[in-house]
Amino acid sequence: MEYIKVIGEGPLLGSVDIQGSKNAVLPALAATILNEGETVLHNCPDISDVKITLDILKFLGCKIKKENHTIIVDAKNIVNNYIPTELMTKMRSSIIFLGAIIARTKEASMCFPGGCELGPRPIDLHIKALKALGVDVTEGNGYIKCKLDNYKDAQVHLDFPSVGATENIMLFGALSDCVISIENAAREPEIEDLQNFLNGMGAKISGAGSSSIRINGVKKLHDFEHTIIPDRIAAATYLCGGVITGGCVEVKKVNPNHFGAVTSVLRECGQYVEEGKDYVCVKANNKIKSIDLIRTLPHPGFPTDAQSGILSVLSVANGTSIIKENIFQQRFKIADELIKMGADINTDGQVAVVKGVKKLYASPVYASDLRSGAALVVAALCAEGETKVFNTHFIDRGYENLHINLKNLGANIERVKE
Ligand code: UD1
């Protein structure tokens, strides 16, 4: 059994270089199969979701070289056009390969992602879009089979600005014989990163970052080297650590524009936040102010992935805060664990009412997903006594060296294997 042991002590002080973005590297790795050659990605985080993605690429026939944070994918020979169930179920976001595999081989099959830690993970928007673009989709027995008959130009209007659906359409359309426009596209920074990477390989895509994206398919892509953007959610996690311990933490090698909604909430909490071109520094004010209402929303709204960390911070705020979760149903599972630590949180459906308490206390707690795992570590940093955070495999999905980085900032933290 493995857990992260944290003894809540003094303030976090210092700076931390932020890893490459998990949510940007996964679609970028899927995109490498569009190039019948060698593609180089720099700043790839060393996390388990990347390891699983590399296993998928190897299964498809790619040769992989990895040196530190650089991954080289040789996709000259693709030998499979399906993803085995055991790999699909290890990482539900592997659905991102669907558009890329069809683009490269004209056929693809895989099992449905099904439910995950965050609740049901439907892919109806991905399927509806692919059908509109000329893909014949058959669903049955938990499997989805896709075959491309004839490309169709189309305007795809997404009912919701789904990140995964937007990326799947971009991956499908980049290497195609059609013209596609996506309306109500997701506007996350990771979408813009994917556009920059694909265009570097020779694709013709414009509009990413806005809600209208236009894709003029091309017949061939070429070798390219790309650097993955910094992880805005990892940055938010370390800033929350700084605030909850009354410390002073600088996150470096970031793009502050990517997480303005988070820094704005930290300021609303009464914290001093300084931003530069590629850094953000938070100097905590020991009195954390409560917030009347935070709603999670698609970018540029407050990101659902940063919600758990803020919930930990607001647990020890001066007053009552309300959080409304609009993206994923199961995000408040963490509340039960924080309550074990003395937090006063009431949840009803998508709403959490958080009455700030003076202190949190150590307890064994269990991560139920990636972000709740990191947020429990954040809460433990200020809790009296020795907290053990279990289910560390969730944290490993998206954070490279979380405990080492926090130790370097002065936390009393270690990873224990029994
Ligand atoms: C991505 C991120 C995840 C983040 C989320 C929202 C990756 C690898 N993951 O996940 O960290 O929390 O964006 O910012 O980038 N939906 C449907 N039908 C669909 C697709 C989505 O109803 O076909 C719903 C989902 O259930 C959810 C909402 O749309 O309620 C947002 O999902 P989506 O934006 O697709 O998230 P992911 O791409 O899965």
XYZ file of C-alpha atoms and ligand atoms in Angstrom:
457
model
C 0.000 0.000 0.000
C 1.240 3.426 -0.908
C 0.247 6.790 0.538
C 1.447 10.354 0.860
C 2.171 11.340 4.459
C 1.848 15.022 5.289
C 2.424 16.735 8.614
C 0.783 20.141 8.511
C 3.440 22.652 9.432
C 4.537 26.158 8.554
C 4.151 28.118 5.347
C 5.274 26.976 1.905
C 8.010 29.288 0.677
C 9.836 29.348 -2.634
C 9.341 28.714 -6.296
C 8.471 25.737 -8.452
C 8.916 25.126 -12.193
C 5.613 23.941 -13.604
C 5.462 20.724 -15.638
C 4.078 20.422 -19.151
C 0.312 20.225 -19.446
C -1.331 16.814 -19.090
C -4.370 17.900 -21.074
C -2.243 19.304 -23.903
C 0.219 16.429 -24.212
C -2.434 13.695 -24.545
C -4.084 15.038 -27.758
C -0.649 16.052 -29.078
C 0.582 12.467 -28.688
C -2.547 11.220 -30.488
C -1.829 13.766 -33.243
C 1.613 12.274 -33.904
C 0.036 9.353 -35.783
C -1.204 11.798 -38.441
C 2.403 12.234 -39.598
C 3.895 9.309 -41.512
C 7.264 10.255 -40.088
C 8.975 11.412 -36.909
C 7.483 13.973 -34.558
C 9.213 15.453 -31.522
C 7.400 16.752 -28.449
C 9.258 18.674 -25.747
C 8.112 19.465 -22.197
C 6.103 16.246 -21.833
C 5.264 15.602 -18.175
C 6.407 12.319 -16.631
C 2.975 11.095 -15.522
C 1.119 7.805 -15.786
C -1.453 9.093 -18.327
C 1.452 9.769 -20.700
C 2.846 6.263 -20.089
C -0.534 4.731 -21.014
C -0.753 6.942 -24.108
C 2.702 5.753 -25.177
C 1.533 2.141 -24.699
C -1.384 2.894 -27.044
C 0.965 4.431 -29.621
C 3.241 1.377 -29.418
C 0.251 -0.916 -29.874
C -0.759 1.041 -32.969
C 2.719 0.426 -34.404
C 4.687 3.555 -33.460
C 8.291 3.490 -32.320
C 8.914 5.666 -29.284
C 12.077 7.279 -27.939
C 11.969 9.144 -24.638
C 14.680 11.308 -23.166
C 13.809 13.237 -20.023
C 10.831 15.364 -21.051
C 11.215 14.874 -24.807
C 9.288 12.185 -26.661
C 9.994 11.233 -30.265
C 7.265 9.312 -32.066
C 7.987 7.493 -35.313
C 4.583 6.758 -36.863
C 5.732 5.539 -40.287
C 4.084 2.158 -39.833
C 0.644 1.964 -38.264
C -0.296 -1.712 -37.911
C -3.488 -1.585 -35.811
C -6.545 0.608 -36.045
C -8.181 -0.360 -32.766
C -7.377 0.130 -29.099
C -7.655 -2.961 -26.878
C -10.141 -2.732 -24.008
C -7.469 -3.093 -21.311
C -5.718 0.066 -22.592
C -8.980 1.975 -23.171
C -10.195 1.324 -19.636
C -6.876 2.369 -18.076
C -7.417 5.916 -19.295
C -10.868 7.080 -20.381
C -9.510 10.062 -22.284
C -7.966 7.646 -24.820
C -11.166 8.351 -26.794
C -9.049 11.217 -28.142
C -7.410 8.648 -30.476
C -10.682 8.046 -32.330
C -10.453 10.994 -34.755
C -6.715 10.502 -35.321
C -6.946 6.767 -36.085
C -9.800 7.292 -38.568
C -7.860 10.110 -40.244
C -4.805 7.878 -40.658
C -6.389 4.493 -41.504
C -10.001 5.368 -42.476
C -11.268 2.909 -39.859
C -11.175 2.682 -36.077
C -12.717 0.667 -33.288
C -12.561 0.820 -29.516
C -14.771 0.230 -26.494
C -16.846 3.047 -25.029
C -15.059 4.998 -22.298
C -18.009 4.278 -19.959
C -18.240 5.738 -16.461
C -15.193 7.137 -14.722
C -14.208 8.706 -11.411
C -16.004 11.902 -12.404
C -19.297 10.214 -13.322
C -20.629 9.249 -16.745
C -18.335 10.193 -19.614
C -20.613 10.345 -22.662
C -19.168 10.683 -26.172
C -22.391 11.507 -28.021
C -20.976 14.837 -29.249
C -17.860 13.138 -30.684
C -20.026 10.578 -32.514
C -22.558 13.090 -33.806
C -19.753 15.187 -35.284
C -17.974 12.246 -36.923
C -21.249 11.101 -38.485
C -21.825 14.604 -39.880
C -18.348 14.425 -41.446
C -19.085 11.229 -43.377
C -17.981 8.564 -40.903
C -20.184 5.498 -40.629
C -20.473 4.736 -36.908
C -21.814 1.443 -35.530
C -22.374 1.068 -31.815
C -23.120 -2.141 -29.930
C -22.004 -4.356 -27.020
C -20.069 -1.472 -25.512
C -18.040 -1.116 -28.716
C -17.866 1.590 -31.315
C -16.772 0.883 -34.888
C -16.070 3.672 -37.352
C -15.507 3.510 -41.084
C -14.949 6.456 -43.346
C -16.831 6.158 -46.626
C -16.818 9.618 -48.167
C -15.622 12.844 -46.626
C -18.333 15.453 -46.178
C -17.742 19.157 -45.653
C -19.756 20.203 -42.638
C -20.474 22.826 -40.064
C -20.501 21.043 -36.715
C -22.365 22.841 -33.959
C -21.481 21.388 -30.565
C -24.360 21.482 -28.042
C -21.707 21.960 -25.341
C -18.124 23.182 -25.874
C -16.615 19.761 -25.149
C -12.823 19.766 -25.033
C -12.480 16.143 -26.179
C -15.045 16.469 -28.994
C -13.384 19.654 -30.302
C -9.987 17.898 -30.282
C -11.332 14.764 -31.960
C -12.822 16.827 -34.802
C -9.558 18.759 -35.206
C -7.552 15.510 -35.302
C -9.943 13.991 -37.826
C -10.157 17.109 -39.999
C -6.453 18.075 -40.042
C -5.579 15.136 -42.328
C -8.679 14.919 -44.493
C -10.275 15.881 -47.730
C -12.884 18.200 -46.306
C -13.571 21.647 -44.929
C -15.001 21.727 -41.437
C -16.159 24.502 -39.192
C -16.782 23.877 -35.509
C -19.208 26.231 -33.800
C -19.401 26.477 -30.007
C -15.938 24.898 -29.936
C -14.102 24.551 -26.627
C -11.772 27.505 -26.022
C -9.303 25.943 -23.570
C -5.590 26.831 -24.011
C -4.945 23.152 -24.798
C -7.080 23.522 -27.959
C -4.906 26.402 -29.108
C -1.789 24.345 -28.368
C -3.164 21.499 -30.486
C -3.884 23.921 -33.347
C -0.329 25.321 -33.160
C 1.155 21.836 -33.157
C -1.006 20.591 -36.059
C -0.320 23.729 -38.102
C 3.408 23.258 -37.447
C 3.013 19.814 -39.051
C 1.374 21.430 -42.086
C -2.319 21.462 -41.130
C -4.561 24.418 -41.994
C -6.584 25.220 -38.907
C -7.608 28.626 -37.600
C -9.750 30.078 -34.852
C -8.667 27.960 -31.866
C -9.136 29.971 -28.694
C -12.426 31.331 -30.066
C -15.676 29.419 -30.341
C -15.409 29.083 -34.165
C -12.703 26.850 -35.556
C -12.133 26.318 -39.272
C -10.258 23.314 -40.614
C -9.152 22.962 -44.247
C -8.040 19.346 -44.470
C -4.669 18.581 -46.068
C -3.492 15.305 -47.658
C -0.165 14.996 -45.855
C 1.538 16.298 -42.728
C 5.279 16.507 -42.093
C 7.884 16.134 -39.333
C 7.831 18.839 -36.675
C 9.133 19.667 -33.180
C 6.734 21.193 -30.695
C 6.909 22.273 -27.049
C 3.875 21.480 -24.880
C 2.368 24.402 -22.927
C 2.685 24.531 -19.119
C 0.098 22.833 -16.932
C -2.254 25.553 -15.668
C -3.974 23.185 -13.219
C -0.703 22.045 -11.625
C 0.154 25.755 -11.265
C -3.188 26.376 -9.524
C -2.521 23.461 -7.133
C 0.815 24.897 -5.914
C -0.724 28.375 -5.539
C -3.503 26.866 -3.380
C -0.762 25.227 -1.283
C 0.829 28.636 -0.778
C -2.457 30.237 0.262
C -3.655 27.494 2.622
C -0.324 27.485 4.524
C -0.109 31.283 4.698
C 3.061 31.120 2.596
C 4.614 32.702 -0.454
C 4.808 30.540 -3.579
C 5.949 31.434 -7.065
C 5.008 29.208 -10.000
C 7.498 29.616 -12.845
C 7.492 28.721 -16.572
C 3.734 29.300 -16.799
C 1.440 31.392 -18.963
C -0.590 33.472 -16.446
C -3.238 34.151 -19.121
C -4.118 30.451 -19.033
C -5.413 30.570 -15.463
C -6.673 34.110 -14.965
C -9.943 32.765 -13.546
C -8.005 31.049 -10.742
C -5.792 34.007 -9.843
C -8.864 36.213 -9.855
C -10.543 33.932 -7.284
C -7.383 33.909 -5.146
C -7.413 37.722 -5.176
C -11.093 37.652 -4.205
C -10.018 35.459 -1.268
C -7.935 38.426 -0.102
C -4.560 37.087 -1.281
C -1.816 39.166 -2.913
C -1.103 37.852 -6.404
C 1.699 39.157 -8.608
C 1.924 38.168 -12.255
C 4.785 38.454 -14.733
C 5.201 37.265 -18.287
C 5.896 33.666 -17.284
C 5.347 33.503 -13.537
C 2.690 34.006 -10.885
C 3.507 34.573 -7.243
C 1.041 34.425 -4.378
C 1.807 36.068 -1.036
C -0.758 34.765 1.357
C -2.779 36.879 3.709
C -3.503 34.682 6.711
C -7.177 35.649 6.678
C -8.657 33.809 3.701
C -11.916 35.534 2.718
C -14.909 33.414 1.793
C -16.447 33.750 -1.681
C -20.170 34.221 -2.245
C -20.340 32.042 -5.370
C -17.897 30.257 -7.655
C -19.286 28.509 -10.734
C -17.200 26.110 -12.775
C -17.536 26.828 -16.476
C -15.823 26.056 -19.771
C -12.735 28.222 -20.405
C -12.285 31.147 -19.809
C -14.588 30.494 -16.842
C -13.366 28.921 -13.618
C -11.977 25.459 -14.512
C -13.607 22.394 -12.987
C -10.124 20.877 -12.614
C -9.124 23.644 -10.178
C -12.328 23.381 -8.154
C -11.181 20.740 -5.640
C -8.071 22.753 -4.709
C -10.176 25.871 -4.105
C -12.644 23.807 -2.046
C -9.750 22.844 0.259
C -8.729 26.515 0.560
C -12.291 27.707 1.258
C -12.678 25.028 3.957
C -10.487 27.225 6.167
C -11.797 30.611 4.950
C -13.320 33.252 7.169
C -17.037 32.778 6.401
C -19.293 30.777 4.113
C -18.673 30.135 0.416
C -20.807 28.496 -2.251
C -19.454 26.452 -5.146
C -21.586 25.353 -8.086
C -20.063 22.566 -10.187
C -21.413 22.737 -13.722
C -19.172 20.292 -15.609
C -18.756 16.957 -13.794
C -21.264 15.304 -11.453
C -18.881 13.597 -9.053
C -16.472 16.412 -8.244
C -17.780 16.802 -4.691
C -16.778 13.282 -3.593
C -13.792 14.987 -1.984
C -16.133 16.778 0.455
C -16.586 13.589 2.543
C -12.806 13.316 2.948
C -12.431 16.994 3.876
C -15.250 16.557 6.408
C -13.183 13.766 8.037
C -10.483 16.426 8.477
C -12.932 18.756 10.243
C -14.251 20.773 7.287
C -17.873 21.936 7.368
C -19.230 21.260 3.873
C -22.785 20.490 2.788
C -23.384 19.322 -0.743
C -26.664 19.065 -2.585
C -26.292 17.886 -6.168
C -24.077 20.327 -7.984
C -23.855 22.804 -5.093
C -21.501 22.835 -2.106
C -21.933 25.168 0.851
C -18.589 25.550 2.612
C -18.541 27.068 6.095
C -14.936 27.962 6.822
C -13.487 26.358 9.978
C -10.533 27.612 12.021
C -8.520 24.438 11.624
C -8.331 21.116 9.806
C -7.093 17.962 11.555
C -5.171 14.971 10.252
C -7.068 11.899 9.137
C -6.594 9.019 6.699
C -8.220 10.248 3.478
C -8.814 8.683 0.070
C -8.456 10.353 -3.311
C -11.352 9.545 -5.631
C -9.878 11.181 -8.736
C -6.766 13.011 -9.861
C -7.696 16.515 -8.740
C -9.258 15.456 -5.436
C -6.004 13.626 -4.634
C -3.929 16.767 -5.101
C -6.501 18.872 -3.219
C -6.399 16.503 -0.225
C -2.615 16.916 -0.132
C -3.173 20.705 -0.204
C -5.624 20.455 2.716
C -3.195 18.226 4.640
C -0.483 20.904 4.363
C -2.371 22.999 6.926
C -3.947 20.184 8.984
C -2.786 19.521 12.528
C -1.081 16.136 12.792
C -0.119 13.450 10.305
C -2.488 13.028 7.348
C -2.218 9.997 5.101
C -3.563 10.487 1.571
C -4.332 7.118 -0.048
C -5.007 6.194 -3.694
C -1.864 7.952 -4.863
C -2.207 6.341 -8.320
C -4.812 9.006 -9.105
C -2.302 11.766 -8.337
C 0.328 10.036 -10.510
C -2.026 10.321 -13.503
C -1.406 14.051 -13.760
C 1.251 15.349 -11.342
C 4.969 14.867 -11.797
C 6.728 14.762 -8.419
C 3.986 16.542 -6.453
C 5.429 15.500 -3.077
C 9.027 16.344 -4.078
C 8.039 19.808 -5.308
C 6.071 20.451 -2.103
C 8.998 19.196 0.009
C 11.266 21.651 -1.820
C 8.815 24.408 -0.877
C 9.232 23.402 2.781
C 6.380 20.940 3.340
C 6.829 18.034 5.728
C 5.745 15.413 3.217
C 6.852 11.998 2.033
C 5.654 9.135 -0.045
C 5.398 5.895 1.905
C 5.255 2.347 0.498
C 4.236 -0.345 2.972
C -11.272 17.551 -20.596
C -10.087 17.430 -19.657
C -10.540 17.396 -18.209
C -11.421 18.605 -17.909
C -12.560 18.711 -18.933
C -13.397 19.972 -18.750
C -8.466 16.233 -20.980
C -7.671 14.983 -21.176
N -9.352 16.233 -19.980
O -12.052 16.369 -20.414
O -9.395 17.421 -17.368
O -11.962 18.470 -16.620
O -12.031 18.711 -20.271
O -12.599 21.090 -18.823
O -8.272 17.215 -21.667
N -19.990 15.749 -22.634
C -21.131 15.202 -23.190
N -21.016 14.543 -24.393
C -19.824 14.401 -25.044
C -18.674 14.973 -24.463
C -18.775 15.640 -23.255
O -22.212 15.304 -22.635
O -19.807 13.798 -26.118
C -20.104 16.470 -21.336
C -19.304 15.764 -20.214
O -20.054 14.745 -19.598
C -19.023 16.912 -19.284
C -18.852 18.098 -20.231
O -19.463 17.719 -21.456
O -20.137 17.152 -18.466
C -17.416 18.477 -20.469
O -16.724 17.404 -21.023
P -15.471 17.603 -21.982
O -15.204 19.049 -22.189
O -15.655 16.739 -23.164
O -14.309 17.008 -21.065
P -13.186 16.014 -21.494
O -12.674 16.324 -22.845
O -13.623 14.619 -21.198
